[in-house]
Short mmCIF file of C-alpha atoms in Angstrom, two decimals:
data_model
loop_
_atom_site.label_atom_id
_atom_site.label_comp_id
_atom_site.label_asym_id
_atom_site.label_seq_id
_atom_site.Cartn_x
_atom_site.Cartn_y
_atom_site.Cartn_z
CA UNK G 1 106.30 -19.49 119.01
CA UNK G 2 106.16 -16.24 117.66
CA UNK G 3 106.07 -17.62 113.97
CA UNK G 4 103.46 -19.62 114.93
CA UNK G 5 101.14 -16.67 116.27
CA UNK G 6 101.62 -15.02 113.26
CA UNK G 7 100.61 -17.66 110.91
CA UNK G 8 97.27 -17.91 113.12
CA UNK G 9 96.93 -13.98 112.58
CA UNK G 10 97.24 -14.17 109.36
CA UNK G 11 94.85 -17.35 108.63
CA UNK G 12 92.38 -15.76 110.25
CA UNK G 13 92.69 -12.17 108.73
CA UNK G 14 92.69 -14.10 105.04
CA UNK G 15 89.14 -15.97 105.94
CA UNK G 16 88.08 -11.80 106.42
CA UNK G 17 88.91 -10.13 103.42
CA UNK G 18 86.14 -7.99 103.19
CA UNK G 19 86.92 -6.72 106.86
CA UNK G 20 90.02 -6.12 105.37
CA UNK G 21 89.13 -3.75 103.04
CA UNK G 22 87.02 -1.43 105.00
CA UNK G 23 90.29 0.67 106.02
CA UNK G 24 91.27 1.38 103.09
CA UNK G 25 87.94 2.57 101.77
CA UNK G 26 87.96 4.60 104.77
CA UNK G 27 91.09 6.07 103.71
CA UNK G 28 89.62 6.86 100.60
CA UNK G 29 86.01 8.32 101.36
CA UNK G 30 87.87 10.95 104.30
CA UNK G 31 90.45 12.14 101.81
CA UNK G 32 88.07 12.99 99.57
CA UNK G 33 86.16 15.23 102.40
CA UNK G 34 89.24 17.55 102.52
CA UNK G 35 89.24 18.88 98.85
CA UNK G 36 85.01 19.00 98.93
CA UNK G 37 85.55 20.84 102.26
CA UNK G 38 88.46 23.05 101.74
CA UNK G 39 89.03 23.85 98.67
CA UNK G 40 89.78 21.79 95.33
CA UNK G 41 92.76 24.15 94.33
CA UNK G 42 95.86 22.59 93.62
CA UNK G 43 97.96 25.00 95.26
CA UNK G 44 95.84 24.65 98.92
CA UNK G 45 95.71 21.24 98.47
CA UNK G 46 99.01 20.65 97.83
CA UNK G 47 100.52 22.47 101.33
CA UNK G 48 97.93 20.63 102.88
CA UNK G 49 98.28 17.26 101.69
CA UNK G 50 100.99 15.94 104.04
CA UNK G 51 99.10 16.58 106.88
CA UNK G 52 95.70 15.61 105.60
CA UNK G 53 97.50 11.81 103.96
CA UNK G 54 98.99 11.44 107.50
CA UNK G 55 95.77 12.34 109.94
CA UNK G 56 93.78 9.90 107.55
CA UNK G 57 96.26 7.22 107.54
CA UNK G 58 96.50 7.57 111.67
CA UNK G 59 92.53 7.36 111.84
CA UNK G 60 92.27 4.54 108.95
CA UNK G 61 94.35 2.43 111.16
CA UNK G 62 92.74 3.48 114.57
CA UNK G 63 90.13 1.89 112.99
CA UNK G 64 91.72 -1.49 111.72
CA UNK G 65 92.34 -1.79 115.60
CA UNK G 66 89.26 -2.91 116.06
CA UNK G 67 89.85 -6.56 114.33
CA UNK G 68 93.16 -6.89 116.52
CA UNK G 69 91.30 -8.49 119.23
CA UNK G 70 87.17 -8.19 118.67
CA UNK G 71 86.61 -12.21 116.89
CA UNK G 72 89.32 -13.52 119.17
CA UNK G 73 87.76 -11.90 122.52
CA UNK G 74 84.13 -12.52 121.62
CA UNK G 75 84.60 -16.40 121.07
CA UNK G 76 86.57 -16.80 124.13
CA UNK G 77 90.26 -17.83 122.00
CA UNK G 78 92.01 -14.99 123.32
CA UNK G 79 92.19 -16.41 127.37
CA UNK G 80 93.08 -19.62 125.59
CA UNK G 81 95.49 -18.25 124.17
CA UNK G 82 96.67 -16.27 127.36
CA UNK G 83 96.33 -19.40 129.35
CA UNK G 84 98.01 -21.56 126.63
CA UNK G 85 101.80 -20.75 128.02
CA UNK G 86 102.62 -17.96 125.24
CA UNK G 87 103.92 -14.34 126.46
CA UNK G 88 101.82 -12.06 126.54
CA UNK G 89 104.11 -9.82 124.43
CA UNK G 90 104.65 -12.11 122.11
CA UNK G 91 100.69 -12.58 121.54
CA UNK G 92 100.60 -8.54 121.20
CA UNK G 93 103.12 -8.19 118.88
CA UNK G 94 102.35 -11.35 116.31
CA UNK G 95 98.66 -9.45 115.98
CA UNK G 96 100.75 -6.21 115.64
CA UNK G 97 102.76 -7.36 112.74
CA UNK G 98 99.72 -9.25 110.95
CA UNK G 99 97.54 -5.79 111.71
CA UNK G 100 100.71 -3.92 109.64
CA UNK G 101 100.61 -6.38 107.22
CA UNK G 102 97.44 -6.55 106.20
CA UNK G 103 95.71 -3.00 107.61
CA UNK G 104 99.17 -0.48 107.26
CA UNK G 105 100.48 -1.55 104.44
CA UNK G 106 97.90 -1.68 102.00
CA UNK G 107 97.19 1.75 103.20
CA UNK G 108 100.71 2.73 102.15
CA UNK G 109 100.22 0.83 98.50
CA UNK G 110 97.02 3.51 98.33
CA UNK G 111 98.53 6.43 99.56
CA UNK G 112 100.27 7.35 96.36
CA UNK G 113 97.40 7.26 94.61
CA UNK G 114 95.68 9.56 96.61
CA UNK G 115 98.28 11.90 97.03
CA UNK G 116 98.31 12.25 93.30
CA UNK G 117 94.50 13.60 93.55
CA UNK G 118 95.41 15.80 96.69
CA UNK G 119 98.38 17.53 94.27
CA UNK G 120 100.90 16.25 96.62
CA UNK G 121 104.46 17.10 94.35
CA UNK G 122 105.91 14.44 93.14
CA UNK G 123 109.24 14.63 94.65
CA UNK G 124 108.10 14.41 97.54
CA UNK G 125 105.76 10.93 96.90
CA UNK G 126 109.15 8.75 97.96
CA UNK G 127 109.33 10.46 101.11
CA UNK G 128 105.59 9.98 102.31
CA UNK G 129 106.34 6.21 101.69
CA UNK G 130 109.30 5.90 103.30
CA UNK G 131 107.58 8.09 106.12
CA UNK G 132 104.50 5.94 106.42
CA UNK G 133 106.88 2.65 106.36
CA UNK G 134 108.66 3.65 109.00
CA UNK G 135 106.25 5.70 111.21
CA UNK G 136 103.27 3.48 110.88
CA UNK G 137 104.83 0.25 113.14
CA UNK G 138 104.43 2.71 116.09
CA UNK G 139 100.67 3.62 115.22
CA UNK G 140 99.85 0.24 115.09
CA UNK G 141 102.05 -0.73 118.09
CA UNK G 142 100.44 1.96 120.49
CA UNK G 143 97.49 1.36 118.64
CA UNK G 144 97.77 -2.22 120.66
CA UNK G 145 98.45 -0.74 124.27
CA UNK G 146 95.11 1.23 123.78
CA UNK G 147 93.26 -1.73 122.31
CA UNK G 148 94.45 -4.17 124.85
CA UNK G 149 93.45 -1.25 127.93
CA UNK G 150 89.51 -1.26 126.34
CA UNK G 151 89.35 -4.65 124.94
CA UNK G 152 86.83 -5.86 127.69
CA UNK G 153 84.70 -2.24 127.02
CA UNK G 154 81.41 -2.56 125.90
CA UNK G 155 81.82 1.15 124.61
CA UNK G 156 85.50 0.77 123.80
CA UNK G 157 85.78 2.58 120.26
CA UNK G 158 85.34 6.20 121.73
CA UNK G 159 87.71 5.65 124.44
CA UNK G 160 90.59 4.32 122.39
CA UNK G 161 90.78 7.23 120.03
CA UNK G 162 91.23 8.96 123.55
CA UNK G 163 93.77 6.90 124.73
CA UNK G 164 95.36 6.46 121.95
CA UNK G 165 95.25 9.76 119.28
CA UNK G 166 97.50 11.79 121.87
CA UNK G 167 100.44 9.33 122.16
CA UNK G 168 100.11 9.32 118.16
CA UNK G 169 101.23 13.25 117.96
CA UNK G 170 104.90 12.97 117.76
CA UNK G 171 104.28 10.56 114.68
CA UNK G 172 102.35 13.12 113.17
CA UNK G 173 104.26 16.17 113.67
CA UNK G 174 107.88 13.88 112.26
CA UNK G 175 105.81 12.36 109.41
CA UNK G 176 104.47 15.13 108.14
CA UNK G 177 107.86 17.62 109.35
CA UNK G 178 109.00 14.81 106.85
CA UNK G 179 107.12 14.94 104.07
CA UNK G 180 106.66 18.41 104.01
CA UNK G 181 110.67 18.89 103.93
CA UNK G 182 110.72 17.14 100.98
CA UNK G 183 108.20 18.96 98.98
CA UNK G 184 110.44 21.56 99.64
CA UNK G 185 113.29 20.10 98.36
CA UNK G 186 115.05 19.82 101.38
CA UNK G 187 116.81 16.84 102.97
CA UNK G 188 114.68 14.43 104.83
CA UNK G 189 117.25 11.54 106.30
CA UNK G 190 117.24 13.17 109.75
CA UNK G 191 113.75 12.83 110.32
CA UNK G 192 113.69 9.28 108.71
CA UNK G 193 115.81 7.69 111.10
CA UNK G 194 114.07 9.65 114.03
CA UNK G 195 111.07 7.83 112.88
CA UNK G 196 112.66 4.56 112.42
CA UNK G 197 114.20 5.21 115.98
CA UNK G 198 110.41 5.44 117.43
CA UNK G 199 109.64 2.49 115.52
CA UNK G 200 112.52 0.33 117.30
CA UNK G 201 111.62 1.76 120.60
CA UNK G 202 108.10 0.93 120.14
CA UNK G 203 108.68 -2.55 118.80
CA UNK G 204 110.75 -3.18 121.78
CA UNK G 205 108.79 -1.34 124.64
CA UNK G 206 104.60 -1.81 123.58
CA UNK G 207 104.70 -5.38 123.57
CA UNK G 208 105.00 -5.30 126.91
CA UNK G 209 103.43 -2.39 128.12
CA UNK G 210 100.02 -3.97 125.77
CA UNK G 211 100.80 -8.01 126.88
CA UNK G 212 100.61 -6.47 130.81
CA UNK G 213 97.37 -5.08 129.66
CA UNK G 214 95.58 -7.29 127.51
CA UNK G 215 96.28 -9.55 131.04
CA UNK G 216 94.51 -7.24 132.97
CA UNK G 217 91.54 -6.14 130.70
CA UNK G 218 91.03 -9.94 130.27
CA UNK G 219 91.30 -11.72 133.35
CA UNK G 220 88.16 -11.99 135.58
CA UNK W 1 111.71 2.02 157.98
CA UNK W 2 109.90 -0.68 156.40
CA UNK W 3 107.57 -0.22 158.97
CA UNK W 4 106.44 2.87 158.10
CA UNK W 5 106.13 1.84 154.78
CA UNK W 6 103.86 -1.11 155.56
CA UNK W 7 102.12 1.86 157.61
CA UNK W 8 101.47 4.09 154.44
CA UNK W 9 100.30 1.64 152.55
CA UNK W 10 97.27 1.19 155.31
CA UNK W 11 94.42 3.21 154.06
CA UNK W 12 93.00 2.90 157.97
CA UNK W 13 96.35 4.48 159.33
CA UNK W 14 96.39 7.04 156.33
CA UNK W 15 92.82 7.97 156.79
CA UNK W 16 93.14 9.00 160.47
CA UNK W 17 96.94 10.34 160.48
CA UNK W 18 95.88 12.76 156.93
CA UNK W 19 92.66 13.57 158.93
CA UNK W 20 94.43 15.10 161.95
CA UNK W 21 97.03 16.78 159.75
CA UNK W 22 94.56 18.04 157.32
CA UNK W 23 94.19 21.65 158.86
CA UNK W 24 97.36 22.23 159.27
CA UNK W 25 98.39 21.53 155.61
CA UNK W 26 95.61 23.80 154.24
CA UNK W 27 96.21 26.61 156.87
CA UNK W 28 100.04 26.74 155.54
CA UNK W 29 98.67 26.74 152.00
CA UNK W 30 96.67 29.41 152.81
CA UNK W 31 99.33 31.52 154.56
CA UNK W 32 101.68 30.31 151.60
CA UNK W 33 99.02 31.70 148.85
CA UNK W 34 98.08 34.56 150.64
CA UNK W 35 101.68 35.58 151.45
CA UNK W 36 102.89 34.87 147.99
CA UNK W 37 99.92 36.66 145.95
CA UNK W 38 100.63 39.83 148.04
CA UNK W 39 104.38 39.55 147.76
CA UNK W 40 103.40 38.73 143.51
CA UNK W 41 100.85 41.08 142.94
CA UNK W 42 102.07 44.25 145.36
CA UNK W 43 105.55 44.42 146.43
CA UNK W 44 107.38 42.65 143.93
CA UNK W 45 108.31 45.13 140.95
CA UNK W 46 106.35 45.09 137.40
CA UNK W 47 108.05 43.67 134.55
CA UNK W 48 109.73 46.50 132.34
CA UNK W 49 108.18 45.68 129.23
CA UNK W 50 104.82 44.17 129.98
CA UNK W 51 104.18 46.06 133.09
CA UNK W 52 101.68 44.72 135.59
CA UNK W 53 100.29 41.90 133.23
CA UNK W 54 103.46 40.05 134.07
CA UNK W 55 102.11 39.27 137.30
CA UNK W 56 99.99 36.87 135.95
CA UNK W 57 103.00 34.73 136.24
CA UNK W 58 102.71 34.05 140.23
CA UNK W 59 99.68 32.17 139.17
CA UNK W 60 100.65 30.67 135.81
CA UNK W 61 103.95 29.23 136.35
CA UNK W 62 102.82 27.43 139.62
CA UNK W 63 100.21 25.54 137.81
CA UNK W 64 101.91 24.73 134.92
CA UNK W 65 104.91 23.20 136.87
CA UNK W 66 101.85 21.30 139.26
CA UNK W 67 100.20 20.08 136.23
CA UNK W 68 103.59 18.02 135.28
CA UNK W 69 104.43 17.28 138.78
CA UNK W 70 101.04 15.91 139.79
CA UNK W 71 101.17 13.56 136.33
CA UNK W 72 104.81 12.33 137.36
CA UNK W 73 103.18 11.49 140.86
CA UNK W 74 100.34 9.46 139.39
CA UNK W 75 102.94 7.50 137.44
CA UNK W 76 105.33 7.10 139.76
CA UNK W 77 102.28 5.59 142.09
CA UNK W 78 100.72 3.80 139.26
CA UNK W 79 104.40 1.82 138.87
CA UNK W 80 104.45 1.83 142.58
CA UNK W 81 100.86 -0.34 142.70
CA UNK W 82 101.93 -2.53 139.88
CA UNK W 83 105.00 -3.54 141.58
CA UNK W 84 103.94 -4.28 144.91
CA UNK W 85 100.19 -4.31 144.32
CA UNK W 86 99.69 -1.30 146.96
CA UNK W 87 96.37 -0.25 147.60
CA UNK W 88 97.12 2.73 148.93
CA UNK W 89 99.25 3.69 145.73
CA UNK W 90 96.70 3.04 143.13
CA UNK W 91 94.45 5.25 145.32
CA UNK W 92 97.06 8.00 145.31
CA UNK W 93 96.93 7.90 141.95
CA UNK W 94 93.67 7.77 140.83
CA UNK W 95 93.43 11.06 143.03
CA UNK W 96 95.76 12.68 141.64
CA UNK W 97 94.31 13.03 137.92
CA UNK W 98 91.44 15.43 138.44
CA UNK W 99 93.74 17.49 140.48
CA UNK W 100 96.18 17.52 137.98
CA UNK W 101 93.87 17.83 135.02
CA UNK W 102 92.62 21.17 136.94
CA UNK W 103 96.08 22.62 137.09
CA UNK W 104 96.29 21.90 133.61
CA UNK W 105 93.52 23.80 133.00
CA UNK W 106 94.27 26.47 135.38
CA UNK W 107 97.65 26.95 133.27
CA UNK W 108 95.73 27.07 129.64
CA UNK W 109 93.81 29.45 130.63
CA UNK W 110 96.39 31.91 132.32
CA UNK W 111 98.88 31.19 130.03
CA UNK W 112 95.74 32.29 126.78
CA UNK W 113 94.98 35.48 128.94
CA UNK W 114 98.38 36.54 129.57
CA UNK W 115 98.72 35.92 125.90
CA UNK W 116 96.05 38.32 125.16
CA UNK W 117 97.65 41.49 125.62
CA UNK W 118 101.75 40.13 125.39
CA UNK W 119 101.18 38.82 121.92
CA UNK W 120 98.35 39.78 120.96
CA UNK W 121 96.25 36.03 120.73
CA UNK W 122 94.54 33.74 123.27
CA UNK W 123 95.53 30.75 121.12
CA UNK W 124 99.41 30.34 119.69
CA UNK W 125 100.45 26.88 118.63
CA UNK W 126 103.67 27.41 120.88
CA UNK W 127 105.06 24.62 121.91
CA UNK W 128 105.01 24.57 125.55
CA UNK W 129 101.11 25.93 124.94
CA UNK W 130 100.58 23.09 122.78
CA UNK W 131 102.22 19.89 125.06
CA UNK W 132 100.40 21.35 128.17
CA UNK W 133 97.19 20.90 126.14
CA UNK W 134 98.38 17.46 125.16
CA UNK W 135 98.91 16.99 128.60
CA UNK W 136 95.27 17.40 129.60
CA UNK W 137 94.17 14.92 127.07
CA UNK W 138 96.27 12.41 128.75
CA UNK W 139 94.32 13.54 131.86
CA UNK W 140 91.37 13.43 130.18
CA UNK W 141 92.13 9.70 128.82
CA UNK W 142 93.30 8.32 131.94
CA UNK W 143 89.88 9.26 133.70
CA UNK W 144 88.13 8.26 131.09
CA UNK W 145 89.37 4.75 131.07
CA UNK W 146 89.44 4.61 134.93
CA UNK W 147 85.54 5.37 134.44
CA UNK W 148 84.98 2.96 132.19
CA UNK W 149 86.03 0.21 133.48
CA UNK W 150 83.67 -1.05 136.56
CA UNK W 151 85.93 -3.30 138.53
CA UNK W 152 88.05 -1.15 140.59
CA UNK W 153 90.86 -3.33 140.44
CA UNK W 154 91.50 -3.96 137.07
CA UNK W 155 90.29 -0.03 136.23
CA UNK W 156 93.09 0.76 138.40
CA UNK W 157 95.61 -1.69 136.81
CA UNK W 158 94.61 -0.69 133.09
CA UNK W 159 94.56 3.01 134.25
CA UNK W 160 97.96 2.39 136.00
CA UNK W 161 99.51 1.49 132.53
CA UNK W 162 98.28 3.76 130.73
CA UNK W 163 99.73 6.31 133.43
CA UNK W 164 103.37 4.70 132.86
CA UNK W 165 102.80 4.85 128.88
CA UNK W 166 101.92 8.24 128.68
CA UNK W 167 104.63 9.37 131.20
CA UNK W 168 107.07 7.64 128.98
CA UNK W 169 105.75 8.98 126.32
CA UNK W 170 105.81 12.55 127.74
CA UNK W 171 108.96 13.82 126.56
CA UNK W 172 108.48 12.50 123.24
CA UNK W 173 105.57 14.99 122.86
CA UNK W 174 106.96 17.33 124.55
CA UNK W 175 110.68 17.70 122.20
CA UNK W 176 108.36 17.02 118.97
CA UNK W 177 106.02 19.66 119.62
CA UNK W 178 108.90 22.27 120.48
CA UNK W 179 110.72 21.44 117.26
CA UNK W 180 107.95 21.18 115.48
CA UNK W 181 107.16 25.08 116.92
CA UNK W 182 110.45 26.34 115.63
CA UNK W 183 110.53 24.97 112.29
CA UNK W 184 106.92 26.37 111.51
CA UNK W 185 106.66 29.14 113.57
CA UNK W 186 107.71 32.42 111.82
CA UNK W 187 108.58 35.49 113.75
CA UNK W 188 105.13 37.08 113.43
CA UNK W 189 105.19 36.79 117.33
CA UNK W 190 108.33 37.59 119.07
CA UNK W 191 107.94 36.31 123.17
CA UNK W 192 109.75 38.31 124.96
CA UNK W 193 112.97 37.16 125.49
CA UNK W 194 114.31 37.61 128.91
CA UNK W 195 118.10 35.82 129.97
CA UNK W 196 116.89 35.58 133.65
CA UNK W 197 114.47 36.55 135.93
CA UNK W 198 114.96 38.94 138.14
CA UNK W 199 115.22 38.31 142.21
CA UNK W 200 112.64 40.01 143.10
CA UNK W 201 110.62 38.48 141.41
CA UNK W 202 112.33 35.23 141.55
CA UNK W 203 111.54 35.01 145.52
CA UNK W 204 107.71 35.55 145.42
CA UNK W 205 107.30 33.19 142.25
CA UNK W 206 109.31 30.30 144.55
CA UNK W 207 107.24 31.17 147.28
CA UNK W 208 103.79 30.50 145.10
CA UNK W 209 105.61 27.63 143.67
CA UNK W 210 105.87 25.94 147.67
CA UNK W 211 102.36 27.09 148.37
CA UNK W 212 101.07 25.02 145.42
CA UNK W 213 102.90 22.57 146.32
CA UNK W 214 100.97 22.70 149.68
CA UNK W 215 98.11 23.25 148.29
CA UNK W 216 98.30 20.34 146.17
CA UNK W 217 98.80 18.04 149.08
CA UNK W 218 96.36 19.79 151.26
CA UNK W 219 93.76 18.92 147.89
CA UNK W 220 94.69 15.84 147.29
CA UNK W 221 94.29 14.48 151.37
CA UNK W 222 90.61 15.20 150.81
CA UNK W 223 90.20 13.41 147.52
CA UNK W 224 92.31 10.31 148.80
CA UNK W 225 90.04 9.77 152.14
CA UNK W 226 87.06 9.93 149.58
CA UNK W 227 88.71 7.11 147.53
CA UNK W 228 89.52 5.38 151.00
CA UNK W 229 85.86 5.67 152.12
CA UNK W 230 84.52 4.66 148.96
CA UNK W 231 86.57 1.17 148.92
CA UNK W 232 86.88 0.44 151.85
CA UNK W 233 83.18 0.83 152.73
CA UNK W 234 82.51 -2.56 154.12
CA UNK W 235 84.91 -2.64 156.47
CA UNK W 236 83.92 -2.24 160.02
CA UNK W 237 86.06 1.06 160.72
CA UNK W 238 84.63 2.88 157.97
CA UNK W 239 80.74 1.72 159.03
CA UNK W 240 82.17 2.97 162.79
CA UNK W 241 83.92 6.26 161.23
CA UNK W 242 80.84 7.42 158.77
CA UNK W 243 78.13 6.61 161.59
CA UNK W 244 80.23 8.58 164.37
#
């Protein structure tokens, strides 16, 4: 079943390509702000760069959220598919793993390519990956809860970065705890498997949490 | 017992037994506040190193342990109205945010202007500073999305998870943001480090703690008869009650 939901995500995401792409030029354009903004000097930009790589990755995918449901609500597929026997959960977290896919990790492909420009060192480029792979399942997972509570919203957009940019804080603060740490030279492993650890909790909690209310937001 | 459960979840029976017990529980706020600002701000002793500015603490403390409690009461009445679809318990919880969000507040800004003179800055990025202001965005969030939705029912539902998610998700912040503190913070600001609290000071700030407590539940009556009027306005006992 859940195989099966995921093969629909991604047929449909592959028929949107462009959509697709809008993320990650997101991703790109905000980076950029922080240099023009701040200052372009490599020392600056290179304390700030975990922090900076990690808010824009959190916001590039708060923005991919929006494709998790919008097409699928609008032409009336998502009560089908509500009404068609699947779990909830299981509906919530095949769009979850298509949205990582196809929205997180291109973002992660990017990211050392724009940490190069933001003078991130380059020890320290394996640990942002690692940190993005394994932090960004929860960003899109809670990203889910917060899209399933406003998917009915006429205004939802707003609201969801409310929801939704507070429960992403401990993500933040490990990912870029992480990353920083390893500029540094020091060990990162610790904080690693504390973010893998949120990602299993996530992947095993949201589902539900978001199936109980995408029910809600979309019955009548 | 279950009796008097069935009874509580009655908004009818909790609007008239909350209306006749309504002066009481703000009188013994009252006496509570009054008697425990006195005891806080007169008899008991100033602190040794920060003298009289300590005393913001009567006030501080008390909201900042309200502010958590009145968010683990909205969750724990959220779960309570998803599980047995209680009216009464989605009402309780829905009147709980603003309260709670106001404690929040009222703990920010104590906590930044008893910061002012102890170290020297309304804003630190300590940790406890930092979760309660976390906190109040998941205030702010939860009303917002309560707002936003129009049908009561399903605002309270969708609110109600959102409750349970952040309440979960609570301690997460909470341990990440203190880490977080200690790893980055250098000692350019040393709080001052005290292994207990004295008793007589302990004894007034327990006292303002209870009054709060009160007080919360002498605020919160109010808010939840509002709520009760509001939804329950076509009933006949409500038409009977608001044209008495």
């Amino acid at each position: 079943m859940l195989g099966l939901l995921i093969k629909r995500e991604i047929r449909l995401l592959l028929r949107r390509k462009a959509e697709l792409l809008n993320p990650l030029f997101f991703f790109l354009v905000v980076t950029t702000m922080f240099p023009l903004g701040i200052s372009p000097e490599a020392k600056v930009l290179s304390t700030l760069a975990p922090g900076v790589l990690w808010v824009c990755v959190l916001l590039s995918l708060l923005l991919s959220l929006d494709v998790l449901y919008r097409e699928d609500f609008d032409d009336g597929s998502l009560v089908q598919l509500l009404m068609s026997g699947a779990s909830a959960a299981n509906i919530v977290l095949a769009k979850s793993i298509a949205n990582w896919l196809f929205c997180a990790l291109p973002l992660i492909v990017m990211s050392p390519l724009l940490s190069v420009m933001l003078h991130l060192p380059s020890d320290a480029l394996g640990a942002l990956i690692a940190s993005l792979l394994a932090g960004t399942p929860v960003l899109c997972l809670l990203g889910a809860i917060g899209m399933s509570l406003t998917v009915g919203l006429r205004r939802g957009g707003i609201l969801l970065v409310l929801l939704v940019l507070p429960l992403y804080i401990p993500v933040l603060i490990l990912g870029t705890m992480l990353v920083s740490a390893a500029s540094m030279g020091h060990s990162y492993l610790p904080l690693l498997l504390l973010l893998i650890a949120a990602s299993v909790m996530s992947v095993s909690l949201a589902p539900w949490a978001a199936g109980a209310a995408l029910k809600v937001s979309v019955s009548e | 017992m279950w009796t008097w459960f069935y009874k509580l979840g009655s908004p009818k029976w909790f609007f008239e037994m909350s209306n006749r017990w309504q002066p009481w529980v703000f009188g013994l706020a009252m006496i509570g506040l009054v008697g425990g600002s006195y005891w806080g701000l007169f008899i008991a002793p100033p602190d040794y190193y920060q003298g009289d500015t300590q005393r913001i603490m009567y006030i501080h403390v008390p909201s900042a342990y309200l502010s958590m409690f009145a968010y683990l009461m909205m969750a724990i009445a959220s779960a309570i109205g998803l599980i047995w679809r209680m009216k009464m318990a989605y009402i309780v919880s829905v009147s709980c945010a603003p309260i709670g969000a106001a404690f929040t507040l009222m703990a920010l800004i104590t906590g930044a202007l008893w910061g002012k003179p102890t170290w020297g800055t309304y804003w630190e990025w300590d940790g406890r500073m930092t979760s309660e202001l976390i906190l109040l965005f998941l205030y702010i969030g939860y009303m917002a999305l309560h707002y936003a939705i129009e049908d009561t029912q399903k605002a309270d539902k969708a609110a109600a998870i959102l409750a349970i998610v952040g309440v979960v998700n609570l301690p997460i912040i909470h341990f990440s943001v203190e880490w977080w503190h200690s790893l980055h913070q250098t000692a350019s600001l040393s709080k001052l480090e005290k292994p207990s609290i004295d008793e007589a000071m302990l004894w007034p700030l327990l006292v303002m703690i209870t009054a709060f407590q009160v007080f919360f539940v002498a605020v919160l009556m109010p808010n939840i008869r509002n709520h009760i009027l509001w939804r329950e306005r076509d009933t006949r006992w409500v038409k009977e009650e608001v044209s008495s």
